[in-house]
Coordinates of C-alpha atoms (C1' of nucleotides) in Angstrom, one line a residue:
Chain A
M101 CA -24.4 12.7 11.5
S102 CA -22.5 11.7 8.7
F103 CA -18.9 11.5 7.7
S104 CA -18.3 14.0 4.7
P105 CA -14.9 14.9 4.1
Q106 CA -13.8 17.9 1.7
G107 CA -11.1 17.9 -0.8
P108 CA -9.0 19.1 -2.5
L109 CA -7.4 15.8 -3.0
H110 CA -3.9 16.1 -4.1
I111 CA -2.3 12.9 -5.7
T112 CA 1.1 12.2 -7.3
N113 CA 0.7 11.9 -11.1
T114 CA 3.7 10.0 -12.4
L115 CA 3.2 11.7 -16.0
T116 CA 4.5 15.1 -14.2
R117 CA 6.3 13.3 -11.6
S118 CA 4.6 15.7 -9.0
K119 CA 1.7 16.0 -6.7
Q120 CA -1.1 17.8 -8.2
E121 CA -4.4 18.9 -7.1
F122 CA -7.1 16.4 -8.5
V123 CA -9.8 17.9 -10.7
P124 CA -11.8 15.7 -12.5
L125 CA -12.8 16.4 -16.1
A126 CA -16.5 16.5 -15.3
P127 CA -17.2 16.6 -11.7
P128 CA -19.0 15.1 -9.9
H129 CA -17.9 12.0 -12.0
V130 CA -14.6 10.6 -12.2
G131 CA -13.5 7.8 -14.2
L132 CA -10.7 5.6 -12.9
Y133 CA -9.1 2.8 -14.9
V134 CA -7.0 0.2 -13.1
C135 CA -5.2 -2.5 -14.7
G136 CA -6.3 -5.8 -13.2
P137 CA -4.8 -9.2 -13.2
T138 CA -3.7 -11.7 -15.9
V139 CA -5.6 -14.9 -14.8
Y140 CA -3.4 -17.5 -15.6
S141 CA -2.3 -18.1 -12.0
D142 CA -3.1 -17.4 -8.3
V143 CA -2.4 -14.0 -7.2
H144 CA 0.2 -13.3 -4.7
L145 CA 0.6 -10.7 -2.0
G146 CA 2.3 -8.3 -4.1
N147 CA -0.6 -8.2 -6.6
V148 CA -3.1 -7.9 -3.5
R149 CA -1.0 -4.6 -2.3
S150 CA -1.6 -3.0 -5.8
F151 CA -5.2 -3.6 -6.0
L152 CA -5.3 -2.5 -2.2
S153 CA -3.9 0.9 -3.0
F154 CA -6.4 1.8 -5.9
D155 CA -9.1 0.5 -3.5
I156 CA -8.1 2.9 -1.0
L157 CA -8.2 5.8 -3.8
F158 CA -11.7 4.4 -4.9
R159 CA -12.9 4.4 -1.3
W160 CA -11.6 8.1 -0.7
L161 CA -12.9 9.5 -4.0
T162 CA -16.2 8.0 -3.1
A163 CA -15.9 9.4 0.7
L164 CA -15.4 12.8 -1.3
G165 CA -18.6 12.6 -2.9
Y166 CA -17.5 11.6 -6.4
K167 CA -19.4 9.3 -8.5
V168 CA -16.6 7.1 -9.6
R169 CA -16.8 4.8 -12.5
Y170 CA -14.0 2.4 -11.6
V171 CA -12.9 0.0 -14.5
R172 CA -10.8 -2.9 -13.8
N173 CA -10.1 -5.1 -16.3
I174 CA -9.4 -9.0 -16.3
T175 CA -6.6 -10.1 -18.7
D176 CA -7.7 -13.2 -20.6
V177 CA -5.7 -13.3 -23.5
G178 CA -2.8 -11.8 -25.2
H179 CA -0.4 -11.8 -22.2
L180 CA 2.8 -13.7 -23.5
T181 CA 5.2 -15.3 -21.5
G182 CA 8.8 -15.1 -21.8
D183 CA 10.9 -12.7 -23.8
V184 CA 10.1 -10.9 -27.1
D185 CA 7.2 -12.0 -29.0
E186 CA 7.7 -15.6 -29.6
G187 CA 6.4 -16.2 -26.2
E188 CA 3.5 -18.4 -25.6
D189 CA 0.3 -16.9 -24.3
K190 CA 0.2 -17.3 -20.7
I191 CA -3.3 -18.5 -20.6
A192 CA -3.0 -21.0 -23.3
K193 CA 0.3 -22.2 -21.6
R194 CA -1.3 -23.0 -18.5
A195 CA -4.3 -24.4 -20.4
R196 CA -1.9 -26.9 -21.9
L197 CA -0.3 -27.7 -18.6
E198 CA -3.7 -28.1 -16.6
Q199 CA -5.3 -29.6 -19.6
L200 CA -8.3 -27.5 -19.6
E201 CA -10.0 -25.2 -22.0
P202 CA -8.3 -21.9 -21.9
M203 CA -11.8 -20.5 -20.7
E204 CA -11.6 -22.6 -17.7
V205 CA -8.5 -21.6 -16.8
V206 CA -9.6 -18.1 -17.3
Q207 CA -12.7 -19.1 -15.0
K208 CA -10.7 -20.7 -12.5
Y209 CA -8.3 -17.8 -11.6
T210 CA -10.8 -15.2 -11.9
N211 CA -12.7 -16.9 -9.5
G212 CA -9.7 -17.2 -7.1
F213 CA -8.9 -13.4 -7.7
H214 CA -12.2 -12.6 -6.7
D215 CA -12.2 -14.8 -3.5
V216 CA -9.0 -13.0 -2.6
M217 CA -10.3 -9.5 -3.3
R218 CA -13.0 -10.5 -1.0
V219 CA -11.0 -11.7 1.9
F220 CA -8.9 -8.7 1.9
N221 CA -12.1 -6.5 1.8
I222 CA -11.1 -4.7 -1.6
L223 CA -14.3 -3.6 -3.1
P224 CA -15.5 -4.6 -6.8
P225 CA -14.8 -2.3 -9.7
S226 CA -18.1 -0.6 -11.3
I227 CA -17.1 -2.7 -14.4
E228 CA -14.8 -5.5 -14.8
P229 CA -14.5 -6.0 -18.5
T230 CA -12.6 -8.9 -20.0
A231 CA -10.4 -8.6 -23.0
T232 CA -11.8 -11.5 -24.9
A233 CA -15.3 -9.9 -24.6
H234 CA -13.9 -6.7 -26.3
L235 CA -12.3 -8.1 -29.4
I236 CA -14.6 -6.0 -31.8
E237 CA -13.5 -2.9 -30.0
Q238 CA -10.0 -4.2 -30.1
I239 CA -9.7 -5.0 -33.9
A240 CA -11.8 -1.3 -34.5
M241 CA -8.8 0.5 -32.7
V242 CA -6.2 -1.3 -34.7
E243 CA -8.1 -0.3 -37.7
R244 CA -8.0 3.3 -36.7
I245 CA -4.2 2.8 -36.0
L246 CA -3.6 1.5 -39.4
A247 CA -5.7 4.1 -41.0
S248 CA -3.7 6.9 -39.3
G249 CA -0.3 5.3 -40.7
Y250 CA 1.3 4.6 -37.2
A251 CA 0.9 0.6 -37.7
Y252 CA 1.9 -2.1 -40.5
T253 CA 0.8 -5.6 -41.3
A254 CA 3.4 -8.1 -41.7
N255 CA 2.5 -11.7 -42.2
G256 CA -0.9 -11.6 -40.9
S257 CA 0.3 -9.6 -37.6
V258 CA -0.1 -5.9 -37.0
Y259 CA 2.6 -3.9 -35.3
F260 CA 2.7 -0.6 -33.9
D261 CA 5.4 1.7 -35.4
V262 CA 7.1 3.4 -32.6
P263 CA 9.8 5.4 -34.3
K264 CA 7.5 6.7 -36.7
F265 CA 5.1 7.7 -33.8
A266 CA 7.9 9.0 -31.6
A267 CA 9.1 11.4 -34.4
E268 CA 5.8 12.9 -34.5
H269 CA 4.4 12.6 -30.9
P270 CA 5.8 12.6 -27.3
Y271 CA 6.8 9.0 -26.8
G272 CA 8.4 7.8 -23.4
E273 CA 7.1 10.9 -21.1
L274 CA 5.5 8.7 -18.6
S275 CA 8.6 6.4 -18.1
G276 CA 11.0 8.7 -19.0
R277 CA 12.5 7.0 -21.9
R278 CA 14.1 8.2 -25.0
V279 CA 13.8 6.2 -28.4
D280 CA 17.4 6.5 -29.0
E281 CA 18.4 5.3 -25.5
L282 CA 15.9 2.4 -26.0
L283 CA 17.4 1.4 -29.4
A284 CA 20.9 1.5 -28.1
N285 CA 20.0 -0.8 -25.3
T286 CA 18.0 -3.2 -27.4
R287 CA 19.2 -6.8 -26.7
D288 CA 18.9 -9.7 -29.3
T289 CA 16.6 -9.5 -32.2
E290 CA 15.6 -13.0 -32.2
G291 CA 12.1 -13.7 -33.1
M292 CA 11.4 -10.1 -34.3
E293 CA 12.2 -10.3 -38.1
E294 CA 8.6 -9.0 -38.8
K295 CA 9.2 -6.0 -36.9
R296 CA 10.6 -2.9 -38.6
S297 CA 11.9 -1.8 -35.2
P298 CA 12.7 -3.5 -32.0
L299 CA 10.7 -1.0 -30.3
D300 CA 7.5 -1.9 -32.2
F301 CA 4.9 -3.7 -30.4
A302 CA 2.2 -6.1 -31.5
L303 CA -1.4 -4.9 -31.7
W304 CA -2.3 -8.1 -33.3
K305 CA -0.8 -11.7 -33.5
R306 CA -1.2 -14.0 -36.1
A307 CA -2.1 -17.4 -34.9
D308 CA -1.6 -20.6 -36.7
H309 CA -3.6 -23.7 -36.3
T310 CA -1.8 -24.9 -33.3
H311 CA -3.0 -22.0 -31.3
L312 CA -5.8 -22.4 -28.8
M313 CA -7.1 -19.1 -28.4
K314 CA -7.5 -17.2 -31.7
W315 CA -10.4 -15.3 -33.5
P316 CA -11.1 -14.0 -37.2
S317 CA -10.0 -10.4 -38.0
P318 CA -9.3 -8.6 -41.0
W319 CA -5.7 -9.7 -41.1
G320 CA -6.5 -13.5 -40.6
E321 CA -6.9 -15.6 -37.5
G322 CA -5.3 -14.3 -34.5
F323 CA -5.3 -12.7 -31.1
P324 CA -4.9 -9.2 -29.7
G325 CA -1.8 -7.6 -28.3
W326 CA -1.7 -7.3 -24.5
H327 CA -1.5 -3.3 -24.2
L328 CA -4.4 -3.2 -26.7
E329 CA -7.2 -4.3 -24.2
C330 CA -6.7 -1.4 -21.8
S331 CA -6.6 1.2 -24.4
A332 CA -9.7 -0.1 -26.2
M333 CA -11.9 -1.0 -22.9
S334 CA -10.8 2.3 -21.2
T335 CA -12.2 4.2 -24.5
K336 CA -15.3 2.4 -24.3
Y337 CA -16.4 2.9 -20.8
L338 CA -14.5 6.2 -19.9
G339 CA -13.9 8.1 -23.1
L340 CA -11.1 9.2 -25.1
T341 CA -9.8 11.1 -22.2
F342 CA -10.3 10.1 -18.7
D343 CA -9.3 11.0 -15.2
I344 CA -7.2 8.6 -13.4
H345 CA -5.3 5.4 -14.9
G346 CA -3.6 3.2 -12.3
G347 CA -1.4 0.1 -12.2
G348 CA 1.6 -1.2 -10.7
M349 CA 5.0 0.7 -11.2
D350 CA 6.3 -2.2 -13.4
L351 CA 3.5 -1.5 -15.8
K352 CA 4.5 1.9 -16.5
F353 CA 7.1 0.7 -19.4
P354 CA 6.2 -0.6 -21.6
H355 CA 2.6 -1.3 -21.0
H356 CA 1.3 2.1 -20.0
E357 CA 3.5 3.7 -22.5
C358 CA 2.2 1.6 -25.1
E359 CA -1.3 2.5 -24.1
I360 CA -0.8 6.2 -24.3
A361 CA 0.8 5.8 -28.0
Q362 CA -2.1 3.5 -29.1
S363 CA -4.8 6.1 -27.9
V364 CA -2.8 9.0 -29.5
A365 CA -2.4 7.3 -32.7
A366 CA -6.0 5.9 -32.9
D367 CA -8.0 8.8 -31.7
G368 CA -5.6 11.7 -31.6
Q369 CA -6.3 12.3 -27.8
V370 CA -4.0 11.9 -25.0
P371 CA -6.0 9.3 -22.8
V372 CA -5.2 10.0 -19.4
R373 CA -4.9 13.2 -17.3
Y374 CA -3.4 11.7 -13.9
W375 CA -1.3 8.3 -13.8
M376 CA -0.9 6.7 -10.6
H377 CA 1.4 3.9 -10.1
G378 CA 1.6 1.9 -6.8
N379 CA 5.0 0.5 -5.8
M380 CA 6.3 -3.0 -5.1
L381 CA 6.1 -5.3 -2.4
T382 CA 9.4 -6.6 -1.4
V383 CA 10.9 -9.6 0.4
N384 CA 14.2 -9.2 1.9
G385 CA 14.5 -6.0 -0.4
R386 CA 13.7 -7.9 -3.7
K387 CA 10.4 -7.4 -5.5
M388 CA 8.0 -10.1 -4.6
A389 CA 7.4 -11.9 -8.0
K390 CA 6.2 -15.1 -9.4
S391 CA 9.5 -15.5 -11.4
E392 CA 11.8 -14.8 -8.2
G393 CA 9.7 -17.6 -6.2
N394 CA 9.4 -15.4 -3.4
G395 CA 5.6 -15.0 -3.3
F396 CA 3.0 -16.6 -1.7
T397 CA -0.6 -17.2 -1.9
P398 CA -3.3 -15.6 0.3
E399 CA -4.0 -18.9 1.6
E400 CA -0.2 -19.7 2.6
L401 CA -0.5 -16.6 4.1
I402 CA -3.5 -17.3 6.2
T403 CA -2.5 -20.6 7.1
G404 CA 1.2 -19.6 7.4
N405 CA 2.1 -22.7 5.1
H406 CA 5.1 -21.1 3.5
K407 CA 8.9 -21.3 4.0
L408 CA 8.8 -17.4 4.7
L409 CA 6.1 -17.4 7.1
E410 CA 6.6 -17.9 10.5
R411 CA 3.1 -18.4 11.3
G412 CA -0.4 -17.4 9.7
Y413 CA -1.7 -13.9 9.7
S414 CA -5.5 -12.7 9.4
P415 CA -6.5 -10.9 6.0
M416 CA -7.1 -7.7 8.0
T417 CA -3.6 -7.8 9.5
V418 CA -2.2 -7.8 6.2
R419 CA -4.5 -5.1 5.0
F420 CA -3.5 -3.0 7.9
F421 CA 0.3 -3.8 7.6
M422 CA 0.2 -2.5 3.9
L423 CA -1.9 0.7 4.9
Q424 CA 0.9 1.6 7.4
C425 CA 3.1 2.1 4.4
H426 CA 2.5 5.1 1.6
Y427 CA 1.4 3.3 -1.6
G428 CA 4.3 5.3 -3.6
S429 CA 7.0 3.5 -1.5
T430 CA 8.3 0.1 -1.7
L431 CA 7.0 -2.0 1.4
D432 CA 9.4 -4.8 2.6
F433 CA 7.4 -7.7 3.9
S434 CA 8.6 -9.5 7.1
N435 CA 7.3 -11.5 9.9
A436 CA 8.1 -9.0 12.7
A437 CA 6.5 -6.2 10.9
L438 CA 3.3 -8.0 10.4
Q439 CA 3.1 -9.3 14.1
A440 CA 3.5 -5.6 15.1
A441 CA 0.7 -4.7 12.7
E442 CA -1.3 -7.3 14.1
K443 CA -1.1 -6.0 17.9
G444 CA -1.6 -2.5 16.3
L445 CA -4.5 -3.4 14.6
E446 CA -6.0 -5.2 17.7
R447 CA -5.5 -2.0 19.8
L448 CA -7.4 0.0 17.0
M449 CA -10.1 -2.0 16.8
A450 CA -10.4 -2.6 20.5
A451 CA -10.8 1.3 20.8
L452 CA -13.4 1.3 18.2
R453 CA -15.7 -1.2 19.8
G454 CA -15.0 0.7 23.2
L455 CA -16.2 3.9 21.5
E456 CA -19.3 2.5 20.5
K457 CA -20.1 1.7 24.3
L458 CA -19.0 5.1 25.4
A459 CA -21.4 7.5 26.9
P460 CA -21.3 11.3 26.8
A461 CA -19.6 12.8 30.1
A462 CA -21.8 14.3 32.9
K463 CA -19.3 16.8 33.2
P464 CA -17.6 17.5 29.8
M465 CA -14.3 19.1 29.1
P466 CA -14.7 21.8 26.7
E467 CA -11.3 21.8 25.2
L468 CA -11.8 18.4 23.9
D469 CA -14.5 19.5 21.4
A470 CA -12.2 21.5 19.7
Q471 CA -9.7 18.8 20.1
V472 CA -11.9 16.2 18.3
Q473 CA -12.7 18.6 15.4
E474 CA -8.9 19.0 14.8
L475 CA -8.4 15.5 14.9
E476 CA -10.8 15.0 12.3
Q477 CA -9.4 17.6 10.2
R478 CA -5.9 16.1 10.4
C479 CA -7.4 12.8 9.5
V480 CA -8.9 14.4 6.4
A481 CA -6.0 16.2 5.5
A482 CA -3.7 13.1 5.7
M483 CA -5.8 11.4 2.9
N484 CA -6.3 14.4 0.8
D485 CA -2.5 14.6 0.7
D486 CA -1.9 12.1 -1.8
L487 CA -4.0 9.2 0.4
N488 CA -1.4 9.0 3.0
T489 CA -2.7 6.3 5.1
P490 CA 0.2 5.8 7.3
V491 CA -0.2 9.5 8.7
L492 CA -4.1 8.8 8.8
I493 CA -3.3 5.8 11.1
A494 CA -1.0 7.9 13.1
E495 CA -3.8 10.1 13.7
L496 CA -6.4 7.5 14.5
F497 CA -3.9 6.3 17.2
E498 CA -4.4 9.8 18.9
G499 CA -8.0 9.0 18.8
V500 CA -7.5 5.7 20.4
R501 CA -5.5 7.5 23.5
L502 CA -8.5 9.8 23.6
I503 CA -11.1 7.1 23.5
N504 CA -9.3 5.1 26.0
S505 CA -8.8 8.0 28.3
A506 CA -12.8 8.7 28.1
R507 CA -13.4 5.1 29.0
D508 CA -10.9 5.3 32.0
G509 CA -12.8 8.5 32.9
K510 CA -9.9 10.6 32.3
A511 CA -11.2 12.6 29.5
A512 CA -14.8 13.7 29.5
L513 CA -16.5 14.1 25.9
S514 CA -19.4 16.2 25.4
G515 CA -22.4 14.5 23.7
P516 CA -21.8 16.4 20.4
A517 CA -17.7 15.6 20.4
L518 CA -18.7 12.0 21.3
E519 CA -21.0 11.6 18.2
R520 CA -18.5 13.6 16.0
L521 CA -15.7 11.4 17.0
R522 CA -18.0 8.0 16.8
T523 CA -19.0 9.2 13.0
F524 CA -15.5 9.9 11.6
F525 CA -13.5 7.4 13.5
A526 CA -15.6 4.5 12.4
A527 CA -16.1 5.8 8.9
L528 CA -12.5 6.1 8.3
V529 CA -11.5 2.8 10.2
R530 CA -14.3 0.7 8.2
D531 CA -15.5 2.6 5.0
V532 CA -12.2 4.6 4.3
L533 CA -9.2 2.0 5.3
G534 CA -11.9 -0.8 4.9
L535 CA -10.9 -2.7 8.1
R536 CA -13.2 -5.2 9.3
D537 CA -13.4 -6.3 12.9
E538 CA -12.3 -9.7 13.0
S539 CA -12.5 -10.4 16.6
V540 CA -15.4 -12.3 18.0
A541 CA -16.1 -10.6 21.1
M542 CA -19.1 -10.2 23.6
G543 CA -22.5 -9.9 22.0
D544 CA -21.5 -11.5 18.5
D545 CA -22.6 -14.9 19.5
K546 CA -25.5 -15.0 22.0
L547 CA -24.8 -18.4 23.3
L548 CA -20.9 -18.2 23.9
D549 CA -21.5 -14.9 25.6
G550 CA -24.2 -16.1 28.0
L551 CA -21.8 -19.0 29.1
V552 CA -18.9 -17.0 29.5
Q553 CA -20.9 -14.3 31.4
E554 CA -21.9 -17.1 33.6
F555 CA -18.4 -18.0 34.3
I556 CA -17.7 -14.2 34.7
R557 CA -20.2 -14.0 37.6
Q558 CA -18.8 -17.2 39.3
R559 CA -15.5 -15.6 39.1
A560 CA -16.9 -12.5 40.3
E561 CA -18.5 -14.2 43.5
A562 CA -15.1 -15.9 44.5
R563 CA -13.4 -12.8 43.9
A564 CA -15.8 -11.2 46.6
R565 CA -15.2 -13.8 49.1
R566 CA -11.5 -13.3 48.5
D567 CA -11.0 -16.5 47.2
F568 CA -8.6 -15.4 44.4
A569 CA -7.5 -19.0 43.9
A570 CA -10.9 -20.1 42.9
G571 CA -11.2 -17.0 40.7
D572 CA -7.8 -17.1 39.0
A573 CA -8.5 -21.0 38.2
I574 CA -11.7 -20.0 36.3
R575 CA -9.8 -17.0 34.5
D576 CA -7.0 -19.7 33.6
R577 CA -9.3 -22.3 32.4
L578 CA -11.0 -19.9 30.3
A579 CA -7.6 -18.8 28.9
E580 CA -6.8 -22.1 27.8
V581 CA -9.9 -22.4 25.5
G582 CA -8.9 -18.9 24.1
I583 CA -11.1 -16.6 26.1
I584 CA -9.3 -13.6 27.5
L585 CA -10.9 -11.8 30.6
K586 CA -10.3 -8.2 31.2
D587 CA -11.1 -6.6 34.3
G588 CA -12.0 -2.8 34.1
K589 CA -13.5 -0.3 36.3
D590 CA -17.3 -1.2 35.1
G591 CA -16.8 -4.9 35.4
T592 CA -15.0 -7.8 33.2
T593 CA -15.2 -8.0 29.7
W594 CA -13.9 -10.7 27.5
E595 CA -12.9 -11.4 24.2
R596 CA -11.2 -14.1 22.1
A597 CA -7.5 -14.5 22.0
Chain B
rG43 C1' 25.8 -0.2 -19.5
rG44 C1' 21.2 3.4 -19.7
rU45 C1' 17.0 5.8 -17.1
rC46 C1' 14.8 6.4 -12.2
rG47 C1' 14.5 5.8 -7.1
rC48 C1' 15.8 4.4 -2.0
rG49 C1' 19.1 4.5 2.5
rU50 C1' 15.3 7.3 9.0
rG51 C1' 16.0 5.5 16.3
rG52 C1' 16.2 -2.3 18.3
rC53 C1' 12.3 -3.4 14.3
rC54 C1' 8.4 -1.4 10.6
rG55 C1' 7.5 3.0 8.8
rA56 C1' 5.6 9.0 8.0
rG57 C1' 8.2 13.3 7.1
rU58 C1' 11.1 17.6 2.0
rG59 C1' 14.6 24.0 5.2
rG60 C1' 13.6 25.5 11.8
rC61 C1' 8.4 23.0 15.6
rU62 C1' 8.6 15.3 19.1
rA63 C1' 5.0 11.2 13.3
rG64 C1' 2.7 6.9 14.5
rG65 C1' 2.8 1.5 15.4
rC66 C1' 5.7 -2.6 17.6
rA67 C1' 9.7 -4.0 20.9
rC68 C1' 12.0 -2.3 25.8
rA69 C1' 12.3 0.2 30.5
rG70 C1' 9.8 2.8 34.6
rC71 C1' 5.3 4.4 36.9
rU72 C1' -0.1 4.6 37.7
rC73 C1' -4.5 1.6 38.2
rU74 C1' -5.2 -3.8 39.9
rG75 C1' -5.3 -9.2 45.4
rC76 C1' -2.6 -10.9 41.1
rA77 C1' -2.7 -10.9 35.9
rA78 C1' -4.2 -8.7 31.1
rA79 C1' -6.1 -4.3 29.1
rA80 C1' -5.3 0.8 29.3
rG81 C1' -2.8 5.5 30.6
rC82 C1' 1.8 8.4 31.7
rU83 C1' 6.8 8.7 31.2
rG84 C1' 11.6 7.3 29.1
rC85 C1' 14.6 5.2 25.0
rU86 C1' 14.7 10.5 20.1
rA87 C1' 17.1 8.6 14.8
rC88 C1' 17.9 10.5 10.0
rA89 C1' 24.4 5.8 5.4
rG90 C1' 29.0 8.5 5.0
rC91 C1' 32.2 13.0 3.7
rG92 C1' 31.9 17.9 2.0
rG93 C1' 29.2 22.4 0.7
rU94 C1' 24.7 26.0 0.7
rU95 C1' 22.1 28.4 4.9
rC96 C1' 21.3 32.1 10.7
rG97 C1' 19.5 27.0 10.5
rA98 C1' 19.5 20.7 7.0
rA99 C1' 16.7 14.2 7.6
rU100 C1' 14.8 17.6 4.4
rC101 C1' 18.6 21.7 -0.9
rC102 C1' 23.7 20.8 -3.7
rG103 C1' 28.0 17.5 -4.7
rC104 C1' 30.8 13.2 -4.3
rU105 C1' 31.4 8.2 -1.9
rC106 C1' 29.4 3.8 -0.3
rG107 C1' 25.3 0.2 -0.1
rC108 C1' 20.5 -1.3 -2.1
rG109 C1' 16.4 -1.8 -5.7
rA110 C1' 13.1 -1.2 -9.9
rC111 C1' 12.5 -0.4 -14.9
rC112 C1' 15.1 -1.2 -19.8
rU113 C1' 12.0 -8.6 -21.5
rC114 C1' 6.4 -11.1 -19.0
rC115 C1' 5.4 -9.1 -14.2
rA116 C1' 0.6 -5.4 -9.6

RNA sequence: GGUCGCGUGGCCGAGUGGCUAGGCACAGCUCUGCAAAAGCUGCUACAGCGGUUCGAAUCCGCUCGCGACCUCCA
């Protein structure tokens, strides 16, 4: 038996600000592009949330039977610090500070990023392209934009002409901006003397001899603008128009708006059919960001070594915590919420372990067959409704109650119902939500289990003699070393604290 | 200042016109030698004010509070 949920899937398309049925351009194939990290420093928890949201999308599309080509880039050049365009390249800056070759910085933080993704069980994409490996494509795209007349060169740099583009095409649709309003709200124009309009953005930036990262181009030595890589690489791997583009809410403007403009200017096609944006992780109501100093690294999170953390939390606790909130809502971090998630997750995973040991009842209750089926349907419906993981989790807890009741002999499941429940429950928890069991329990370690079983036997003997003091002493000593005994109807089980 | 969004029970957090989300916490009960676990039950909210409606957490208006974007950020 397998878990093979059916659509239709509905997702919130940020472009139309509405929930729409997802219909791929060329089923069963789905093209998915997600803006990846700029690898100039350690990722923080807020970054993790974003990649987790799209991990769930990727997993659910796959569960629905789609063949997903999932492209998530690594930005390794072109992302400037500070304001306007005189900022330094983030990676070059880091290289200078750490006295490393820029590519060493890139490698170091790319490795770190991958480690973090693995720790949180976020699946790798199908293709993970880097900007520096696609300079030819980016230069070619700039040439197409120049040829179509929506860009101009200035002193070795190339800029996108936003006012000209906006006069002939929709601009600002995704983010709800209007060019006149943007112009009215423009601040200082320092360092922008090369641009014709403050709204224009760099496609290619000239680099002088002091720059660490530069490449030859038709306009001289330089480097690509930040927005360009996503357009060039999504076009290369997913085509001129593809299904879904995702990223954090904070990328909507200007990054994604610029991507649309570039693609339309270069190739005359609207690049993306569904835009999806994950919301922010906040701390005390404020966005977690490196510049706010309220972010922490996954390592700090796990060890608890950060001023915001009362103690450490396991990666799966964090994953579960985040999935209890819809990706489109802001999620506020707090120790209390994390601790609540930790307990809830443990109850969920304990039920999953119990489910595997459950045997069909001798006298099944027929009404439970329908109940199991309805539960599965509600779970699938929750995911199809814009990846509503909090509702899915709520439904799964209904399953937890059923499983525990069956274990206690209060609910009698038929063979088929049990098999059905096992199949979809495990698939949803492990494959769709991507939750791994972190507890080390009976059976995982033969030596340990053998030893604990011996103690359990000794305690059972003591209890049989009604020597409860001796029995309790065994239980207390095991508890001291982190082993919890649980007396059930069918004997004693144990697990780690 | 402009644009957009949010304000749900002790805490976290779903829900967009009627029908109790769920988790955690708390209280009682059952089970148990005790404990833990588990099950059952209870606590039942929707920022404020006004309006629309037979009926609003859900729609509209105003007020208050908060946030995001507008400049790099997942």
